[in-house]
mmCIF file of C-alpha atoms and ligand atoms in Angstrom:
data_model
loop_
_atom_site.group_PDB
_atom_site.id
_atom_site.type_symbol
_atom_site.label_atom_id
_atom_site.label_comp_id
_atom_site.label_asym_id
_atom_site.label_seq_id
_atom_site.Cartn_x
_atom_site.Cartn_y
_atom_site.Cartn_z
ATOM 1 C CA MET A 1 -50.074 43.256 46.141
ATOM 2 C CA LYS A 2 -52.329 43.208 43.086
ATOM 3 C CA ILE A 3 -52.603 40.159 40.846
ATOM 4 C CA TYR A 4 -53.880 40.821 37.334
ATOM 5 C CA GLY A 5 -55.137 37.513 36.021
ATOM 6 C CA SER A 6 -57.933 35.456 34.568
ATOM 7 C CA THR A 7 -59.559 32.424 36.144
ATOM 8 C CA ILE A 8 -59.662 30.668 32.747
ATOM 9 C CA SER A 9 -55.859 30.825 32.563
ATOM 10 C CA GLY A 10 -53.718 28.144 34.201
ATOM 11 C CA ASN A 11 -50.747 30.514 34.124
ATOM 12 C CA CYS A 12 -52.712 32.951 36.283
ATOM 13 C CA LEU A 13 -54.139 30.319 38.597
ATOM 14 C CA LYS A 14 -50.584 29.091 39.319
ATOM 15 C CA VAL A 15 -49.846 32.490 40.805
ATOM 16 C CA LYS A 16 -53.152 32.677 42.695
ATOM 17 C CA TRP A 17 -52.712 29.215 44.211
ATOM 18 C CA THR A 18 -49.138 29.984 45.283
ATOM 19 C CA ALA A 19 -50.252 33.206 46.982
ATOM 20 C CA ASP A 20 -53.168 31.391 48.634
ATOM 21 C CA LEU A 21 -50.948 28.564 49.897
ATOM 22 C CA LEU A 22 -48.554 31.127 51.349
ATOM 23 C CA GLY A 23 -51.464 32.948 52.988
ATOM 24 C CA LEU A 24 -50.630 36.219 51.250
ATOM 25 C CA PRO A 25 -53.157 39.030 51.003
ATOM 26 C CA TYR A 26 -53.745 40.338 47.495
ATOM 27 C CA GLU A 27 -56.276 42.078 45.327
ATOM 28 C CA TRP A 28 -57.319 39.959 42.322
ATOM 29 C CA ILE A 29 -58.026 42.007 39.201
ATOM 30 C CA GLU A 30 -59.817 39.920 36.583
ATOM 31 C CA VAL A 31 -58.615 40.624 33.037
ATOM 32 C CA ASP A 32 -60.743 39.268 30.174
ATOM 33 C CA ILE A 33 -58.196 38.176 27.583
ATOM 34 C CA LEU A 34 -60.949 37.006 25.225
ATOM 35 C CA LYS A 35 -62.037 40.672 25.053
ATOM 36 C CA GLY A 36 -58.450 41.883 24.590
ATOM 37 C CA GLU A 37 -58.258 43.531 28.018
ATOM 38 C CA SER A 38 -54.545 42.706 28.344
ATOM 39 C CA ARG A 39 -53.878 44.654 25.145
ATOM 40 C CA THR A 40 -55.422 47.990 26.096
ATOM 41 C CA GLU A 41 -53.232 51.125 26.306
ATOM 42 C CA ALA A 42 -53.683 51.177 30.096
ATOM 43 C CA PHE A 43 -52.583 47.565 30.514
ATOM 44 C CA LEU A 44 -49.650 47.960 28.104
ATOM 45 C CA GLN A 45 -48.418 50.822 30.292
ATOM 46 C CA LEU A 46 -48.172 48.296 33.118
ATOM 47 C CA SER A 47 -46.762 45.446 31.055
ATOM 48 C CA PRO A 48 -45.664 45.988 27.443
ATOM 49 C CA ALA A 49 -45.926 42.263 26.653
ATOM 50 C CA GLY A 50 -49.712 42.575 27.014
ATOM 51 C CA GLN A 51 -50.119 39.271 28.810
ATOM 52 C CA ILE A 52 -51.257 38.004 32.173
ATOM 53 C CA PRO A 53 -50.466 37.123 34.899
ATOM 54 C CA ILE A 54 -48.633 40.104 36.297
ATOM 55 C CA ILE A 55 -48.328 41.288 39.872
ATOM 56 C CA VAL A 56 -47.948 44.861 41.053
ATOM 57 C CA LEU A 57 -46.125 45.162 44.356
ATOM 58 C CA GLU A 58 -46.984 47.657 47.112
ATOM 59 C CA ASP A 59 -44.192 49.941 45.864
ATOM 60 C CA GLY A 60 -45.515 49.868 42.289
ATOM 61 C CA ARG A 61 -42.966 47.499 40.801
ATOM 62 C CA VAL A 62 -44.400 45.091 38.240
ATOM 63 C CA LEU A 63 -43.423 41.450 37.820
ATOM 64 C CA GLU A 64 -44.359 39.372 34.777
ATOM 65 C CA GLN A 65 -44.171 35.670 33.870
ATOM 66 C CA SER A 66 -46.078 33.171 35.993
ATOM 67 C CA CYS A 67 -43.090 31.065 37.047
ATOM 68 C CA ALA A 68 -40.954 34.120 37.863
ATOM 69 C CA ILE A 69 -43.794 35.418 40.043
ATOM 70 C CA MET A 70 -44.094 32.057 41.812
ATOM 71 C CA LEU A 71 -40.343 32.040 42.446
ATOM 72 C CA TYR A 72 -40.508 35.586 43.795
ATOM 73 C CA LEU A 73 -43.386 34.793 46.157
ATOM 74 C CA ALA A 74 -41.638 31.642 47.382
ATOM 75 C CA ALA A 75 -38.322 33.459 47.823
ATOM 76 C CA THR A 76 -39.786 36.321 49.813
ATOM 77 C CA HIS A 77 -42.085 34.417 52.185
ATOM 78 C CA PRO A 78 -41.258 31.480 54.477
ATOM 79 C CA ASN A 79 -42.387 28.151 53.015
ATOM 80 C CA ASP A 80 -41.376 24.673 51.907
ATOM 81 C CA LEU A 81 -42.376 25.167 48.288
ATOM 82 C CA LEU A 82 -38.853 25.818 47.020
ATOM 83 C CA PRO A 83 -35.873 23.789 48.275
ATOM 84 C CA SER A 84 -33.004 25.778 49.780
ATOM 85 C CA ASP A 85 -30.295 23.317 48.711
ATOM 86 C CA PRO A 86 -28.772 24.811 45.513
ATOM 87 C CA TYR A 87 -28.946 21.561 43.532
ATOM 88 C CA GLU A 88 -32.546 20.836 44.555
ATOM 89 C CA LYS A 89 -33.516 24.441 43.926
ATOM 90 C CA ALA A 90 -32.010 24.275 40.442
ATOM 91 C CA LYS A 91 -33.962 21.050 39.823
ATOM 92 C CA ALA A 92 -37.182 22.818 40.834
ATOM 93 C CA VAL A 93 -36.413 25.777 38.553
ATOM 94 C CA GLY A 94 -35.628 23.270 35.792
ATOM 95 C CA TRP A 95 -39.128 21.806 36.136
ATOM 96 C CA LEU A 96 -40.588 25.328 35.868
ATOM 97 C CA PHE A 97 -38.607 25.934 32.660
ATOM 98 C CA TRP A 98 -39.856 22.581 31.359
ATOM 99 C CA GLU A 99 -43.417 23.466 32.262
ATOM 100 C CA GLN A 100 -43.215 26.597 30.118
ATOM 101 C CA ASN A 101 -41.038 25.250 27.364
ATOM 102 C CA ALA A 102 -42.590 21.811 26.755
ATOM 103 C CA HIS A 103 -45.811 21.344 28.747
ATOM 104 C CA GLU A 104 -47.556 24.714 28.577
ATOM 105 C CA SER A 105 -46.455 25.285 24.991
ATOM 106 C CA SER A 106 -48.253 22.110 23.897
ATOM 107 C CA ILE A 107 -51.052 21.283 26.352
ATOM 108 C CA ALA A 108 -52.164 24.835 27.177
ATOM 109 C CA VAL A 109 -51.850 25.977 23.574
ATOM 110 C CA ARG A 110 -53.895 23.051 22.204
ATOM 111 C CA ARG A 111 -56.495 23.540 24.952
ATOM 112 C CA PHE A 112 -56.855 27.251 24.135
ATOM 113 C CA ARG A 113 -57.173 26.657 20.404
ATOM 114 C CA LYS A 114 -59.593 23.725 20.745
ATOM 115 C CA HIS A 115 -61.671 24.850 23.707
ATOM 116 C CA PHE A 116 -61.838 28.627 23.261
ATOM 117 C CA MET A 117 -61.030 29.196 19.570
ATOM 118 C CA LYS A 118 -63.134 26.131 18.632
ATOM 119 C CA MET A 119 -60.550 24.914 16.131
ATOM 120 C CA SER A 120 -61.180 21.416 14.786
ATOM 121 C CA ASP A 121 -58.631 18.618 15.194
ATOM 122 C CA ALA A 122 -57.876 18.881 11.476
ATOM 123 C CA GLU A 123 -56.953 22.563 11.881
ATOM 124 C CA LEU A 124 -54.639 21.918 14.846
ATOM 125 C CA ASP A 125 -50.927 21.262 14.456
ATOM 126 C CA PRO A 126 -50.583 17.479 15.058
ATOM 127 C CA ALA A 127 -47.272 18.071 16.833
ATOM 128 C CA LEU A 128 -49.159 19.647 19.751
ATOM 129 C CA LEU A 129 -50.868 16.347 20.559
ATOM 130 C CA THR A 130 -47.651 14.322 20.230
ATOM 131 C CA LYS A 131 -45.635 16.771 22.305
ATOM 132 C CA GLY A 132 -48.325 17.099 24.999
ATOM 133 C CA ASN A 133 -48.682 13.341 25.317
ATOM 134 C CA ALA A 134 -44.905 13.008 25.652
ATOM 135 C CA CYS A 135 -45.075 15.484 28.553
ATOM 136 C CA LEU A 136 -47.881 13.553 30.245
ATOM 137 C CA ALA A 137 -45.946 10.299 29.794
ATOM 138 C CA LEU A 138 -42.855 11.865 31.358
ATOM 139 C CA MET A 139 -44.942 13.038 34.310
ATOM 140 C CA GLU A 140 -46.534 9.594 34.666
ATOM 141 C CA ASN A 141 -43.077 8.060 34.784
ATOM 142 C CA THR A 142 -41.826 10.613 37.321
ATOM 143 C CA LEU A 143 -44.871 10.225 39.573
ATOM 144 C CA GLU A 144 -44.608 6.442 39.561
ATOM 145 C CA LYS A 145 -41.334 6.945 41.438
ATOM 146 C CA SER A 146 -42.291 9.737 43.837
ATOM 147 C CA SER A 147 -45.596 11.001 45.188
ATOM 148 C CA TYR A 148 -44.957 14.582 44.037
ATOM 149 C CA ILE A 149 -42.860 15.916 41.169
ATOM 150 C CA MET A 150 -39.925 16.432 43.520
ATOM 151 C CA GLY A 151 -40.151 13.862 46.285
ATOM 152 C CA HIS A 152 -42.741 13.569 49.006
ATOM 153 C CA ASN A 153 -43.981 17.130 49.428
ATOM 154 C CA ILE A 154 -45.788 19.610 47.247
ATOM 155 C CA SER A 155 -43.468 22.199 45.716
ATOM 156 C CA LEU A 156 -43.647 24.888 43.033
ATOM 157 C CA PRO A 157 -43.328 22.407 40.123
ATOM 158 C CA ASP A 158 -46.506 20.613 41.283
ATOM 159 C CA ILE A 159 -48.437 23.881 41.384
ATOM 160 C CA ALA A 160 -47.116 24.947 37.986
ATOM 161 C CA LEU A 161 -47.768 21.605 36.310
ATOM 162 C CA VAL A 162 -51.168 20.841 37.776
ATOM 163 C CA ALA A 163 -52.675 24.013 36.308
ATOM 164 C CA TYR A 164 -52.887 22.807 32.714
ATOM 165 C CA THR A 165 -52.629 19.072 33.406
ATOM 166 C CA ARG A 166 -55.960 18.964 35.263
ATOM 167 C CA ILE A 167 -57.732 20.532 32.284
ATOM 168 C CA ALA A 168 -55.792 18.706 29.575
ATOM 169 C CA ASP A 169 -58.941 16.914 28.412
ATOM 170 C CA GLU A 170 -60.192 20.276 27.106
ATOM 171 C CA GLY A 171 -57.208 20.145 24.778
ATOM 172 C CA GLY A 172 -58.093 16.655 23.567
ATOM 173 C CA TYR A 173 -55.676 14.719 25.793
ATOM 174 C CA ASP A 174 -56.939 11.514 27.384
ATOM 175 C CA LEU A 175 -55.936 11.620 31.046
ATOM 176 C CA ALA A 176 -57.279 8.100 31.577
ATOM 177 C CA GLN A 177 -54.072 6.941 29.902
ATOM 178 C CA TYR A 178 -52.136 8.440 32.825
ATOM 179 C CA PRO A 179 -53.615 7.020 36.051
ATOM 180 C CA THR A 180 -50.717 8.063 38.281
ATOM 181 C CA VAL A 181 -51.005 11.608 36.982
ATOM 182 C CA GLN A 182 -54.748 11.503 37.708
ATOM 183 C CA SER A 183 -54.135 10.465 41.353
ATOM 184 C CA TRP A 184 -51.515 13.179 41.689
ATOM 185 C CA ILE A 185 -53.979 15.799 40.364
ATOM 186 C CA THR A 186 -56.501 14.797 43.057
ATOM 187 C CA LYS A 187 -53.814 15.016 45.750
ATOM 188 C CA VAL A 188 -52.493 18.398 44.620
ATOM 189 C CA GLU A 189 -56.018 19.828 44.298
ATOM 190 C CA ALA A 190 -56.655 18.743 47.904
ATOM 191 C CA ASP A 191 -53.356 20.298 49.027
ATOM 192 C CA LEU A 192 -54.300 23.543 47.311
ATOM 193 C CA GLY A 193 -57.813 23.432 48.739
ATOM 194 C CA ILE A 194 -59.414 23.675 45.312
ATOM 195 C CA ALA A 195 -62.384 21.693 44.041
ATOM 196 C CA PRO A 196 -61.892 19.122 41.274
ATOM 197 C CA TYR A 197 -62.138 20.786 37.891
ATOM 198 C CA ALA A 198 -65.719 20.980 36.675
ATOM 199 C CA GLY A 199 -65.122 22.615 33.318
ATOM 200 C CA SER A 200 -64.922 26.199 32.121
ATOM 201 C CA GLN A 201 -67.314 28.244 30.017
HETATM 202 N N1 GSH B 301 -45.015 32.752 29.728
HETATM 203 C C1 GSH B 301 -46.089 33.589 30.179
HETATM 204 C C2 GSH B 301 -47.294 33.310 29.312
HETATM 205 C C3 GSH B 301 -48.373 34.332 29.534
HETATM 206 C C4 GSH B 301 -49.553 34.087 28.644
HETATM 207 O O1 GSH B 301 -49.470 33.377 27.619
HETATM 208 N N2 GSH B 301 -50.670 34.674 29.030
HETATM 209 C C5 GSH B 301 -51.888 34.511 28.285
HETATM 210 C C6 GSH B 301 -52.962 33.918 29.202
HETATM 211 S S1 GSH B 301 -52.500 32.303 29.726
HETATM 212 C C7 GSH B 301 -52.381 35.868 27.818
HETATM 213 O O2 GSH B 301 -52.210 36.852 28.506
HETATM 214 N N3 GSH B 301 -53.000 35.918 26.635
HETATM 215 C C8 GSH B 301 -53.608 37.104 26.127
HETATM 216 C C9 GSH B 301 -52.818 37.734 25.041
HETATM 217 O O3 GSH B 301 -51.715 37.259 24.705
HETATM 218 O O4 GSH B 301 -53.316 38.725 24.502
HETATM 219 C C10 GSH B 301 -46.385 33.310 31.655
HETATM 220 O O5 GSH B 301 -46.158 32.178 32.095
HETATM 221 O O6 GSH B 301 -46.803 34.216 32.378
#
């Protein structure tokens, strides 16, 4: 399997960490989105949306969308990352939808604009801060009741949500306001075998 991704992208790291946790072999192909490498003719042939992550399977089939890729990897390899019970599985998928729809679309977007595009707070849509903080508050509330997003074990929603939560300060969010989320980040990083975030270029 080939994973086309960027190490500055939480969406891509979600896929990498899932593959690593499952012990899957893959070739990582670094794509520099800041240089437009996901928009070249060659890349658009692979994936017309021009975005990463994507995976290319042994037989040449391409899969897009970080959460869809995570679900595919979890569905095709033995693991405890996705519940088998239909209700619990639907809950897990619901968290992945929420991650994309509410969390990533505020926290990751504000982080990209502030940290990489160097936009000032005045230039940023104020709704991004409000919406992102509402997501962090919801996670704080959830994690006060259970040690992981869904109970007592790491599952796909933890991997998906930790990616942009651990770097939320780059988007101007104050994680100190969410101590339970901070402890959860440390725990999930340890589970994934990754070092605490030390900042990106
Ligand atoms: N919903 C998609 C979002 C993909 C996405 O936004 N990718 C960004 C990097 S995080 C990208 O490729 N940006 C470069 C571009 O749009 O040209 C997913 O989860 O895979």
